[in-house]
mmCIF file of C-alpha atoms in Angstrom:
data_model
loop_
_atom_site.group_PDB
_atom_site.id
_atom_site.type_symbol
_atom_site.label_atom_id
_atom_site.label_comp_id
_atom_site.label_asym_id
_atom_site.label_seq_id
_atom_site.Cartn_x
_atom_site.Cartn_y
_atom_site.Cartn_z
ATOM 1 C CA MET B 1 -27.359 -7.274 79.881
ATOM 2 C CA SER B 2 -26.468 -4.037 81.156
ATOM 3 C CA ALA B 3 -23.775 -1.439 81.893
ATOM 4 C CA SER B 4 -20.340 -3.109 82.510
ATOM 5 C CA ALA B 5 -18.453 -0.011 83.650
ATOM 6 C CA VAL B 6 -19.466 3.716 84.397
ATOM 7 C CA PHE B 7 -16.874 6.551 83.658
ATOM 8 C CA ILE B 8 -17.198 10.365 84.598
ATOM 9 C CA LEU B 9 -14.831 12.103 82.285
ATOM 10 C CA ASP B 10 -13.586 15.800 82.034
ATOM 11 C CA VAL B 11 -14.033 17.901 78.784
ATOM 12 C CA LYS B 12 -11.015 16.701 77.244
ATOM 13 C CA GLY B 13 -12.193 12.874 77.854
ATOM 14 C CA ARG B 14 -9.563 12.284 80.701
ATOM 15 C CA PRO B 15 -11.124 9.950 83.275
ATOM 16 C CA LEU B 16 -12.055 11.741 86.505
ATOM 17 C CA ILE B 17 -13.485 8.343 88.285
ATOM 18 C CA SER B 18 -14.657 5.131 86.996
ATOM 19 C CA ARG B 19 -16.385 2.201 88.584
ATOM 20 C CA ASN B 20 -15.897 -1.586 87.119
ATOM 21 C CA TYR B 21 -19.216 -3.322 87.550
ATOM 22 C CA LYS B 22 -18.598 -6.624 85.666
ATOM 23 C CA GLY B 23 -15.045 -6.938 84.669
ATOM 24 C CA ASP B 24 -15.982 -8.240 81.107
ATOM 25 C CA VAL B 25 -14.746 -5.078 79.215
ATOM 26 C CA ALA B 26 -11.247 -3.849 79.771
ATOM 27 C CA MET B 27 -11.077 -0.558 81.619
ATOM 28 C CA SER B 28 -8.427 0.699 78.915
ATOM 29 C CA GLU B 29 -11.329 0.755 76.233
ATOM 30 C CA ILE B 30 -12.304 4.338 77.416
ATOM 31 C CA GLU B 31 -9.074 5.738 75.550
ATOM 32 C CA HIS B 32 -11.020 4.940 72.187
ATOM 33 C CA PHE B 33 -13.981 6.905 73.148
ATOM 34 C CA MET B 34 -12.875 10.456 72.728
ATOM 35 C CA PRO B 35 -10.837 10.110 69.361
ATOM 36 C CA LEU B 36 -14.296 8.251 68.182
ATOM 37 C CA LEU B 37 -16.480 11.020 69.376
ATOM 38 C CA MET B 38 -14.058 13.716 67.776
ATOM 39 C CA GLN B 39 -14.105 11.759 64.328
ATOM 40 C CA ARG B 40 -17.870 11.524 64.409
ATOM 41 C CA GLU B 41 -18.212 15.194 65.389
ATOM 42 C CA GLU B 42 -15.978 16.251 62.145
ATOM 43 C CA GLU B 43 -18.052 13.940 59.989
ATOM 44 C CA GLY B 44 -21.218 15.584 61.191
ATOM 45 C CA ALA B 45 -22.371 11.984 62.220
ATOM 46 C CA LEU B 46 -22.571 12.464 66.188
ATOM 47 C CA ALA B 47 -24.664 9.755 67.887
ATOM 48 C CA PRO B 48 -25.419 8.699 71.763
ATOM 49 C CA LEU B 49 -23.869 5.408 70.942
ATOM 50 C CA LEU B 50 -20.465 5.018 69.468
ATOM 51 C CA SER B 51 -18.651 1.504 68.951
ATOM 52 C CA HIS B 52 -15.082 0.078 69.199
ATOM 53 C CA GLY B 53 -15.094 -3.402 67.985
ATOM 54 C CA GLN B 54 -17.272 -5.384 70.245
ATOM 55 C CA VAL B 55 -17.448 -2.474 72.931
ATOM 56 C CA HIS B 56 -20.255 0.038 72.682
ATOM 57 C CA PHE B 57 -20.042 3.323 74.457
ATOM 58 C CA LEU B 58 -23.247 4.799 75.683
ATOM 59 C CA TRP B 59 -22.751 8.425 76.572
ATOM 60 C CA ILE B 60 -24.371 11.694 77.864
ATOM 61 C CA LYS B 61 -22.809 15.259 78.372
ATOM 62 C CA HIS B 62 -23.685 17.385 81.427
ATOM 63 C CA SER B 63 -21.983 20.732 81.918
ATOM 64 C CA ASN B 64 -18.327 20.099 81.556
ATOM 65 C CA LEU B 65 -18.606 16.249 81.674
ATOM 66 C CA TYR B 66 -19.057 13.198 79.834
ATOM 67 C CA LEU B 67 -20.901 10.275 81.701
ATOM 68 C CA VAL B 68 -20.127 7.040 79.548
ATOM 69 C CA ALA B 69 -20.964 3.567 80.230
ATOM 70 C CA THR B 70 -19.372 0.574 78.284
ATOM 71 C CA THR B 71 -21.331 -2.471 77.188
ATOM 72 C CA LEU B 72 -21.108 -5.364 75.278
ATOM 73 C CA LYS B 73 -23.519 -6.485 72.344
ATOM 74 C CA ASN B 74 -27.360 -7.072 73.639
ATOM 75 C CA ALA B 75 -27.177 -4.269 76.351
ATOM 76 C CA ASN B 76 -30.615 -2.882 77.231
ATOM 77 C CA ALA B 77 -29.702 0.939 75.867
ATOM 78 C CA SER B 78 -32.724 2.636 77.210
ATOM 79 C CA LEU B 79 -32.138 1.150 80.721
ATOM 80 C CA VAL B 80 -28.493 2.496 80.448
ATOM 81 C CA TYR B 81 -29.342 6.013 79.484
ATOM 82 C CA SER B 82 -32.006 6.003 82.134
ATOM 83 C CA PHE B 83 -29.347 5.123 84.554
ATOM 84 C CA LEU B 84 -26.892 7.879 83.364
ATOM 85 C CA TYR B 85 -29.387 10.656 83.453
ATOM 86 C CA LYS B 86 -30.656 9.366 87.006
ATOM 87 C CA THR B 87 -26.901 9.323 88.225
ATOM 88 C CA VAL B 88 -26.625 13.132 87.142
ATOM 89 C CA GLU B 89 -29.909 13.759 89.134
ATOM 90 C CA VAL B 90 -28.581 12.135 92.234
ATOM 91 C CA PHE B 91 -25.244 13.782 92.090
ATOM 92 C CA SER B 92 -26.865 17.197 91.304
ATOM 93 C CA GLU B 93 -29.060 16.854 94.458
ATOM 94 C CA TYR B 94 -25.908 15.868 96.407
ATOM 95 C CA PHE B 95 -23.623 18.483 95.435
ATOM 96 C CA LYS B 96 -25.829 21.244 93.855
ATOM 97 C CA GLU B 97 -23.868 21.684 90.713
ATOM 98 C CA LEU B 98 -22.458 18.614 88.918
ATOM 99 C CA GLU B 99 -19.248 19.596 87.352
ATOM 100 C CA GLU B 100 -15.598 18.632 87.217
ATOM 101 C CA GLU B 101 -14.984 20.635 90.530
ATOM 102 C CA SER B 102 -17.661 18.894 92.519
ATOM 103 C CA ILE B 103 -16.520 15.453 91.386
ATOM 104 C CA ARG B 104 -12.914 16.225 92.444
ATOM 105 C CA ASP B 105 -14.164 17.717 95.648
ATOM 106 C CA ASN B 106 -16.411 14.691 96.575
ATOM 107 C CA PHE B 107 -14.260 11.364 95.426
ATOM 108 C CA VAL B 108 -15.113 9.333 98.435
ATOM 109 C CA ILE B 109 -18.853 10.129 98.327
ATOM 110 C CA VAL B 110 -18.984 9.761 94.556
ATOM 111 C CA TYR B 111 -17.531 6.194 94.805
ATOM 112 C CA GLU B 112 -19.988 5.489 97.689
ATOM 113 C CA LEU B 113 -22.894 6.397 95.524
ATOM 114 C CA LEU B 114 -21.633 4.646 92.328
ATOM 115 C CA ASP B 115 -21.556 1.531 94.719
ATOM 116 C CA GLU B 116 -25.166 2.016 95.774
ATOM 117 C CA LEU B 117 -26.783 3.082 92.470
ATOM 118 C CA MET B 118 -25.785 -0.124 90.454
ATOM 119 C CA ASP B 119 -24.861 -3.513 91.302
ATOM 120 C CA PHE B 120 -23.283 -6.013 88.857
ATOM 121 C CA GLY B 121 -24.252 -3.565 86.035
ATOM 122 C CA PHE B 122 -27.973 -3.393 87.012
ATOM 123 C CA PRO B 123 -29.322 -0.012 88.584
ATOM 124 C CA GLN B 124 -30.185 -0.824 92.383
ATOM 125 C CA THR B 125 -31.221 2.098 94.568
ATOM 126 C CA THR B 126 -31.526 5.371 92.718
ATOM 127 C CA ASP B 127 -33.750 7.607 94.944
ATOM 128 C CA SER B 128 -31.567 10.171 96.323
ATOM 129 C CA LYS B 129 -33.988 10.798 99.382
ATOM 130 C CA ILE B 130 -33.087 6.990 100.504
ATOM 131 C CA LEU B 131 -29.437 7.396 99.524
ATOM 132 C CA GLN B 132 -29.212 10.245 101.892
ATOM 133 C CA GLU B 133 -30.276 8.161 104.794
ATOM 134 C CA TYR B 134 -27.192 6.212 104.845
ATOM 135 C CA ILE B 135 -24.595 8.257 102.542
ATOM 136 C CA THR B 136 -24.001 11.408 104.299
ATOM 137 C CA GLN B 137 -22.665 14.767 102.824
ATOM 138 C CA GLN B 138 -19.612 13.988 105.331
ATOM 139 C CA GLY B 139 -18.830 10.864 103.305
ATOM 140 C CA ASN B 140 -18.793 8.645 106.480
ATOM 141 C CA LYS B 141 -18.720 5.107 105.677
ATOM 142 C CA LEU B 142 -21.091 2.939 107.272
ATOM 143 C CA GLU B 143 -19.916 1.354 110.232
ATOM 144 C CA THR B 144 -21.491 -2.042 111.678
ATOM 145 C CA GLY B 145 -23.150 -1.724 114.865
ATOM 146 C CA LYS B 146 -23.316 2.175 114.726
ATOM 147 C CA SER B 147 -25.700 2.503 111.717
ATOM 148 C CA ARG B 148 -27.607 0.063 109.339
ATOM 149 C CA VAL B 149 -28.681 0.203 106.053
ATOM 150 C CA PRO B 150 -32.348 1.406 105.872
ATOM 151 C CA PRO B 151 -34.911 -1.419 105.461
ATOM 152 C CA THR B 152 -36.039 0.952 102.388
ATOM 153 C CA VAL B 153 -33.486 -0.566 100.386
ATOM 154 C CA THR B 154 -34.412 -4.186 100.887
ATOM 155 C CA ASN B 155 -38.140 -3.254 100.799
ATOM 156 C CA ALA B 156 -40.597 -3.520 97.924
ATOM 157 C CA VAL B 157 -41.301 0.119 98.408
ATOM 158 C CA SER B 158 -37.829 1.338 97.776
ATOM 159 C CA TRP B 159 -38.769 5.278 97.469
ATOM 160 C CA ARG B 160 -40.164 5.588 101.082
ATOM 161 C CA SER B 161 -38.806 4.890 104.556
ATOM 162 C CA GLU B 162 -40.920 3.224 107.375
ATOM 163 C CA GLY B 163 -41.913 4.925 110.458
ATOM 164 C CA ILE B 164 -42.704 8.355 109.215
ATOM 165 C CA LYS B 165 -44.896 10.549 111.585
ATOM 166 C CA TYR B 166 -46.549 13.756 111.216
ATOM 167 C CA LYS B 167 -48.721 15.917 113.871
ATOM 168 C CA LYS B 168 -50.658 17.075 110.883
ATOM 169 C CA ASN B 169 -51.340 14.874 107.535
ATOM 170 C CA GLU B 170 -51.701 16.636 104.475
ATOM 171 C CA VAL B 171 -51.161 16.462 100.674
ATOM 172 C CA PHE B 172 -50.527 19.168 98.374
ATOM 173 C CA ILE B 173 -51.035 18.834 94.729
ATOM 174 C CA ASP B 174 -49.921 21.092 92.096
ATOM 175 C CA VAL B 175 -51.491 20.824 88.415
ATOM 176 C CA ILE B 176 -49.229 22.700 86.337
ATOM 177 C CA GLU B 177 -49.636 23.388 82.704
ATOM 178 C CA SER B 178 -47.415 25.016 80.194
ATOM 179 C CA VAL B 179 -48.776 26.474 76.996
ATOM 180 C CA ASN B 180 -46.325 26.098 73.973
ATOM 181 C CA LEU B 181 -47.529 28.140 70.878
ATOM 182 C CA LEU B 182 -46.228 29.434 67.667
ATOM 183 C CA VAL B 183 -48.206 31.874 65.528
ATOM 184 C CA ASN B 184 -47.102 33.328 62.065
ATOM 185 C CA ALA B 185 -47.363 36.597 60.911
ATOM 186 C CA ASN B 186 -50.790 36.458 59.598
ATOM 187 C CA GLY B 187 -52.135 35.219 62.698
ATOM 188 C CA SER B 188 -52.447 31.452 62.109
ATOM 189 C CA VAL B 189 -51.347 29.139 64.953
ATOM 190 C CA LEU B 190 -48.639 26.878 63.821
ATOM 191 C CA LEU B 191 -47.925 24.774 66.802
ATOM 192 C CA SER B 192 -49.971 24.553 69.990
ATOM 193 C CA GLU B 193 -49.599 22.080 72.638
ATOM 194 C CA ILE B 194 -49.983 21.871 76.369
ATOM 195 C CA VAL B 195 -47.376 19.884 78.574
ATOM 196 C CA GLY B 196 -48.719 19.267 82.018
ATOM 197 C CA THR B 197 -47.272 18.083 85.113
ATOM 198 C CA ILE B 198 -48.906 16.892 88.623
ATOM 199 C CA LYS B 199 -46.774 17.597 91.331
ATOM 200 C CA LEU B 200 -47.272 16.454 94.911
ATOM 201 C CA LYS B 201 -45.877 17.511 98.378
ATOM 202 C CA VAL B 202 -46.655 14.707 100.880
ATOM 203 C CA PHE B 203 -46.704 15.118 104.657
ATOM 204 C CA LEU B 204 -48.153 11.714 105.718
ATOM 205 C CA SER B 205 -47.542 9.310 108.461
ATOM 206 C CA GLY B 206 -46.852 5.613 108.047
ATOM 207 C CA MET B 207 -47.159 3.889 104.710
ATOM 208 C CA PRO B 208 -50.456 5.247 103.147
ATOM 209 C CA GLU B 209 -51.960 4.217 99.765
ATOM 210 C CA LEU B 210 -53.309 7.004 97.734
ATOM 211 C CA ARG B 211 -55.661 7.202 94.908
ATOM 212 C CA LEU B 212 -56.139 9.938 92.448
ATOM 213 C CA GLY B 213 -59.197 10.705 90.172
ATOM 214 C CA LEU B 214 -58.996 12.901 87.239
ATOM 215 C CA ASN B 215 -61.466 13.698 84.498
ATOM 216 C CA ASP B 216 -59.771 11.313 82.340
ATOM 217 C CA ARG B 217 -61.627 10.720 79.092
ATOM 218 C CA VAL B 218 -60.703 7.034 78.726
ATOM 219 C CA LEU B 219 -62.010 6.431 82.366
ATOM 220 C CA PHE B 220 -64.915 8.085 81.679
ATOM 221 C CA GLU B 221 -65.728 6.376 78.699
ATOM 222 C CA LEU B 222 -65.156 2.907 80.482
ATOM 223 C CA THR B 223 -67.562 4.046 83.128
ATOM 224 C CA GLY B 224 -70.143 5.379 80.949
ATOM 225 C CA ARG B 225 -69.817 9.014 81.844
ATOM 226 C CA SER B 226 -68.888 9.989 78.387
ATOM 227 C CA LYS B 227 -71.185 13.040 78.346
ATOM 228 C CA ASN B 228 -69.146 14.579 81.369
ATOM 229 C CA LYS B 229 -66.626 17.247 80.633
ATOM 230 C CA SER B 230 -63.050 15.052 80.287
ATOM 231 C CA VAL B 231 -59.492 15.525 79.030
ATOM 232 C CA GLU B 232 -57.854 13.185 76.785
ATOM 233 C CA LEU B 233 -54.255 12.724 78.181
ATOM 234 C CA GLU B 234 -51.382 11.599 75.808
ATOM 235 C CA ASP B 235 -47.871 10.701 76.578
ATOM 236 C CA VAL B 236 -48.558 9.874 80.027
ATOM 237 C CA LYS B 237 -45.460 9.264 82.275
ATOM 238 C CA PHE B 238 -45.701 8.351 85.930
ATOM 239 C CA HIS B 239 -43.237 8.161 88.952
ATOM 240 C CA GLN B 240 -42.178 4.768 89.778
ATOM 241 C CA CYS B 241 -44.424 4.532 92.722
ATOM 242 C CA VAL B 242 -47.496 4.320 90.473
ATOM 243 C CA ARG B 243 -48.880 0.779 90.100
ATOM 244 C CA LEU B 244 -48.920 0.678 86.193
ATOM 245 C CA SER B 245 -50.832 -2.679 86.102
ATOM 246 C CA ARG B 246 -53.839 -0.647 87.836
ATOM 247 C CA PHE B 247 -53.608 2.096 85.337
ATOM 248 C CA ASP B 248 -53.597 -0.146 82.464
ATOM 249 C CA ASN B 249 -56.498 -2.121 83.576
ATOM 250 C CA ASP B 250 -58.796 0.420 84.974
ATOM 251 C CA ARG B 251 -57.165 3.673 84.773
ATOM 252 C CA THR B 252 -56.868 4.257 88.516
ATOM 253 C CA ILE B 253 -53.650 6.271 89.590
ATOM 254 C CA SER B 254 -52.766 4.230 92.655
ATOM 255 C CA PHE B 255 -49.538 4.425 94.681
ATOM 256 C CA ILE B 256 -47.668 4.607 97.894
ATOM 257 C CA PRO B 257 -45.881 8.025 97.782
ATOM 258 C CA PRO B 258 -42.476 9.090 98.508
ATOM 259 C CA ASP B 259 -42.188 11.465 101.460
ATOM 260 C CA GLY B 260 -42.058 15.328 100.556
ATOM 261 C CA ASP B 261 -41.676 16.657 97.183
ATOM 262 C CA PHE B 262 -42.029 14.683 93.744
ATOM 263 C CA GLU B 263 -43.634 14.752 90.271
ATOM 264 C CA LEU B 264 -46.235 11.848 90.054
ATOM 265 C CA MET B 265 -46.839 12.199 86.496
ATOM 266 C CA SER B 266 -46.544 14.296 83.200
ATOM 267 C CA TYR B 267 -48.688 14.305 80.097
ATOM 268 C CA ARG B 268 -49.142 16.161 76.791
ATOM 269 C CA LEU B 269 -52.315 17.403 75.139
ATOM 270 C CA SER B 270 -51.818 18.293 71.513
ATOM 271 C CA THR B 271 -54.851 20.364 70.965
ATOM 272 C CA GLN B 272 -55.853 23.564 69.600
ATOM 273 C CA VAL B 273 -55.090 26.379 71.891
ATOM 274 C CA LYS B 274 -56.552 29.738 71.778
ATOM 275 C CA PRO B 275 -53.682 32.218 72.373
ATOM 276 C CA LEU B 276 -54.221 33.366 75.940
ATOM 277 C CA ILE B 277 -52.355 36.542 75.380
ATOM 278 C CA TRP B 278 -52.521 37.886 71.879
ATOM 279 C CA ILE B 279 -50.184 40.344 70.623
ATOM 280 C CA GLU B 280 -50.253 42.576 67.500
ATOM 281 C CA SER B 281 -47.366 44.971 66.451
ATOM 282 C CA VAL B 282 -46.741 47.568 63.985
ATOM 283 C CA ILE B 283 -43.305 49.103 62.974
ATOM 284 C CA GLU B 284 -42.951 52.432 61.371
ATOM 285 C CA LYS B 285 -39.757 53.723 60.046
ATOM 286 C CA PHE B 286 -39.313 57.440 59.369
ATOM 287 C CA SER B 287 -36.853 58.823 56.999
ATOM 288 C CA HIS B 288 -34.178 56.166 58.129
ATOM 289 C CA SER B 289 -33.642 58.246 61.134
ATOM 290 C CA ARG B 290 -35.961 56.811 63.689
ATOM 291 C CA VAL B 291 -38.469 53.965 64.411
ATOM 292 C CA GLU B 292 -41.380 53.538 66.252
ATOM 293 C CA ILE B 293 -42.971 50.246 67.255
ATOM 294 C CA MET B 294 -46.413 50.051 68.684
ATOM 295 C CA VAL B 295 -47.353 46.678 70.331
ATOM 296 C CA LYS B 296 -51.170 45.781 71.560
ATOM 297 C CA ALA B 297 -51.456 43.080 74.073
ATOM 298 C CA LYS B 298 -54.948 41.524 74.895
ATOM 299 C CA GLY B 299 -55.595 38.805 77.493
ATOM 300 C CA GLN B 300 -58.170 36.412 75.505
ATOM 301 C CA PHE B 301 -58.809 34.286 78.782
ATOM 302 C CA LYS B 302 -61.765 34.258 81.358
ATOM 303 C CA LYS B 303 -62.414 37.967 82.835
ATOM 304 C CA GLN B 304 -62.288 36.397 86.536
ATOM 305 C CA SER B 305 -58.616 35.051 85.994
ATOM 306 C CA VAL B 306 -55.269 37.069 86.231
ATOM 307 C CA ALA B 307 -51.958 36.688 84.590
ATOM 308 C CA ASN B 308 -49.084 37.704 86.726
ATOM 309 C CA GLY B 309 -45.701 38.494 86.193
ATOM 310 C CA VAL B 310 -46.361 38.921 82.213
ATOM 311 C CA GLU B 311 -42.970 39.621 80.163
ATOM 312 C CA ILE B 312 -43.272 40.689 76.537
ATOM 313 C CA SER B 313 -40.005 40.676 74.731
ATOM 314 C CA VAL B 314 -40.223 42.464 71.568
ATOM 315 C CA PRO B 315 -37.041 42.450 68.938
ATOM 316 C CA VAL B 316 -35.710 45.960 67.844
ATOM 317 C CA PRO B 317 -33.239 46.689 65.207
ATOM 318 C CA SER B 318 -29.674 45.940 66.390
ATOM 319 C CA ASP B 319 -28.707 49.461 65.353
ATOM 320 C CA ALA B 320 -31.487 51.269 67.354
ATOM 321 C CA ASP B 321 -30.212 53.771 69.905
ATOM 322 C CA SER B 322 -31.894 56.387 72.176
ATOM 323 C CA PRO B 323 -35.128 54.474 73.533
ATOM 324 C CA ARG B 324 -38.086 56.077 74.762
ATOM 325 C CA PHE B 325 -41.258 54.409 76.019
ATOM 326 C CA LYS B 326 -44.977 54.850 76.603
ATOM 327 C CA THR B 327 -47.070 52.292 78.229
ATOM 328 C CA SER B 328 -50.779 52.229 79.107
ATOM 329 C CA VAL B 329 -49.714 49.744 82.151
ATOM 330 C CA GLY B 330 -46.473 48.281 83.255
ATOM 331 C CA SER B 331 -42.882 49.212 82.366
ATOM 332 C CA ALA B 332 -40.539 48.877 79.423
ATOM 333 C CA LYS B 333 -37.030 48.161 79.529
ATOM 334 C CA TYR B 334 -34.349 48.296 76.636
ATOM 335 C CA VAL B 335 -31.888 45.350 76.646
ATOM 336 C CA PRO B 336 -29.373 46.257 73.958
ATOM 337 C CA GLU B 337 -27.151 43.028 74.255
ATOM 338 C CA LYS B 338 -30.209 40.839 73.359
ATOM 339 C CA ASN B 339 -31.591 43.771 70.862
ATOM 340 C CA ILE B 340 -35.107 43.590 72.698
ATOM 341 C CA VAL B 341 -37.576 45.576 74.737
ATOM 342 C CA ILE B 342 -39.119 43.782 77.780
ATOM 343 C CA TRP B 343 -42.542 45.152 78.688
ATOM 344 C CA SER B 344 -43.429 43.913 81.975
ATOM 345 C CA ILE B 345 -46.849 43.872 83.572
ATOM 346 C CA LYS B 346 -47.372 42.589 87.056
ATOM 347 C CA SER B 347 -51.041 41.877 86.952
ATOM 348 C CA PHE B 348 -52.787 41.325 83.512
ATOM 349 C CA PRO B 349 -56.743 40.582 84.045
ATOM 350 C CA GLY B 350 -58.524 38.678 81.643
ATOM 351 C CA GLY B 351 -60.281 40.604 78.593
ATOM 352 C CA LYS B 352 -58.039 43.736 79.171
ATOM 353 C CA GLU B 353 -55.970 45.275 76.254
ATOM 354 C CA TYR B 354 -52.833 47.193 76.646
ATOM 355 C CA LEU B 355 -50.597 49.266 74.497
ATOM 356 C CA MET B 356 -46.818 49.974 74.585
ATOM 357 C CA ARG B 357 -45.027 52.433 72.156
ATOM 358 C CA ALA B 358 -41.396 52.664 71.884
ATOM 359 C CA HIS B 359 -39.473 55.187 69.775
ATOM 360 C CA PHE B 360 -35.671 54.588 68.588
ATOM 361 C CA GLY B 361 -32.959 56.576 66.899
ATOM 362 C CA LEU B 362 -31.673 54.797 63.932
ATOM 363 C CA PRO B 363 -28.258 55.820 62.141
ATOM 364 C CA SER B 364 -28.840 57.713 59.078
ATOM 365 C CA VAL B 365 -27.845 55.430 56.494
ATOM 366 C CA GLU B 366 -30.010 52.441 56.103
ATOM 367 C CA LYS B 367 -29.061 48.830 56.024
ATOM 368 C CA GLU B 368 -28.871 47.418 52.713
ATOM 369 C CA GLU B 369 -30.593 44.160 53.770
ATOM 370 C CA GLU B 370 -33.705 44.243 55.812
ATOM 371 C CA GLU B 371 -33.165 42.180 59.176
ATOM 372 C CA GLY B 372 -35.230 39.146 59.661
ATOM 373 C CA ARG B 373 -37.235 39.943 62.784
ATOM 374 C CA PRO B 374 -37.306 37.470 65.314
ATOM 375 C CA PRO B 375 -40.677 36.746 66.952
ATOM 376 C CA ILE B 376 -42.313 38.263 69.934
ATOM 377 C CA GLY B 377 -41.817 36.088 73.085
ATOM 378 C CA VAL B 378 -44.445 36.108 75.900
ATOM 379 C CA LYS B 379 -43.864 34.810 79.729
ATOM 380 C CA PHE B 380 -46.794 34.617 82.128
ATOM 381 C CA GLU B 381 -48.449 32.817 85.042
ATOM 382 C CA ILE B 382 -52.113 32.216 85.620
ATOM 383 C CA PRO B 383 -53.089 30.769 89.084
ATOM 384 C CA TYR B 384 -56.374 28.954 89.696
ATOM 385 C CA PHE B 385 -56.656 27.912 85.962
ATOM 386 C CA THR B 386 -55.831 25.041 83.637
ATOM 387 C CA VAL B 387 -56.240 25.667 79.977
ATOM 388 C CA SER B 388 -56.965 21.995 79.018
ATOM 389 C CA GLY B 389 -59.935 21.668 81.732
ATOM 390 C CA ILE B 390 -58.314 18.734 83.687
ATOM 391 C CA GLN B 391 -59.594 18.482 87.137
ATOM 392 C CA VAL B 392 -58.650 16.407 90.265
ATOM 393 C CA ARG B 393 -62.013 14.667 90.934
ATOM 394 C CA TYR B 394 -60.689 13.044 94.276
ATOM 395 C CA MET B 395 -57.626 12.117 96.411
ATOM 396 C CA LYS B 396 -58.240 9.072 98.512
ATOM 397 C CA ILE B 397 -55.839 8.537 101.622
ATOM 398 C CA ILE B 398 -55.868 4.953 103.122
ATOM 399 C CA GLU B 399 -53.809 4.156 105.929
ATOM 400 C CA LYS B 400 -54.016 1.556 108.310
ATOM 401 C CA SER B 401 -54.274 3.500 111.479
ATOM 402 C CA GLY B 402 -57.048 5.407 109.847
ATOM 403 C CA TYR B 403 -56.276 9.049 110.476
ATOM 404 C CA GLN B 404 -57.878 12.014 108.544
ATOM 405 C CA ALA B 405 -55.857 13.827 106.005
ATOM 406 C CA LEU B 406 -56.406 16.806 104.006
ATOM 407 C CA PRO B 407 -55.785 17.223 100.355
ATOM 408 C CA TRP B 408 -55.203 20.693 98.935
ATOM 409 C CA VAL B 409 -55.112 21.270 95.122
ATOM 410 C CA ARG B 410 -53.561 24.238 93.237
ATOM 411 C CA TYR B 411 -53.886 24.964 89.335
ATOM 412 C CA ILE B 412 -51.493 26.778 87.500
ATOM 413 C CA THR B 413 -50.949 27.761 83.978
ATOM 414 C CA GLN B 414 -47.849 28.983 82.592
ATOM 415 C CA SER B 415 -46.032 29.980 79.413
ATOM 416 C CA GLY B 416 -43.635 27.440 77.747
ATOM 417 C CA ASP B 417 -42.325 28.138 74.468
ATOM 418 C CA TYR B 418 -44.867 30.782 73.589
ATOM 419 C CA GLN B 419 -43.975 32.926 70.304
ATOM 420 C CA LEU B 420 -45.744 35.154 68.027
ATOM 421 C CA ARG B 421 -43.908 35.722 64.699
ATOM 422 C CA THR B 422 -44.547 39.543 63.240
ATOM 423 C CA SER B 423 -42.750 39.296 59.652
#
């Protein structure tokens, strides 16, 4: 059993639009949602599922809207939440910003989309590229004879249309890894993980089948290549186009891709990462009238690699004024509303070490309590490099017409939540 009805409410809980899919739950039940939500909020027991008698409200909040599905017992909750988030994604692609105003301005299209997204309480066509083929931004209804529902909707491959043609057949593969890191004041790494995504941009004719080969440790062990350099992928999540049974059997990533941009897969590695950019900072206060902050940044990655767009955010006392800076490279800027100095370095080669000194005036009366210093944050992007060592070994493209296609691979490592505590 899935959703009985779906409601979109404004921030005060008033229904903007609703769609009754099964008729087994009274539409008036939604009146109980907001009082239940406020009561739970006051009790400090807020939950994503609220109940009133036999009716359950499964809800998410997006911008100034609540999306609520009503169900009776034994509903597949994970399916309903997945549908609500997919609905947000589809509406956002149609209206750029999903908020109360965009719902009010696009009632006709919203109703048409709600009809196509779900049928009798079960998700149906949820791919916005396919929906856009027959539900246009002008909100035109389908007219018999003039247009027809694309075969994709009734096709087993619901994410790709037939008859796609390109003069030049190409696939662009981006392997993007974000490094999450938390280092404490004595230099010990408290948290370290890599979150990776593989994104594709597909310009291929027909209905091609693609096979992607990675240096996946489980695959290498299955095929007796355990001595080769490999990566142990955790929490792997795939786009719906990937044949999961093939992956489960022999770790082959086989799929018929959507056209254009999409995220093929994501993964996580909870591995001990050596901090790629290491930061040390020293604060000196002089007779409570001025403060000097010295920050040293070191690139701890290969010398042939370069980090681009480096931004180091250094916290400063909230009562500091009269900033003066000296940097060995890049530029520093005081952002008083955030109580930070941002040191920007366009290009930071591996193995290099740079310094920044900041001088601030302080009020003559020292604060009674020492402020707890927030951590230093670092942003960066290193092209042509992955910190995990993941590699695309091959991309096979099989299509019945037998055309030749070029796969292009790009690797990028960037900062995720990257923080170093200083006190």
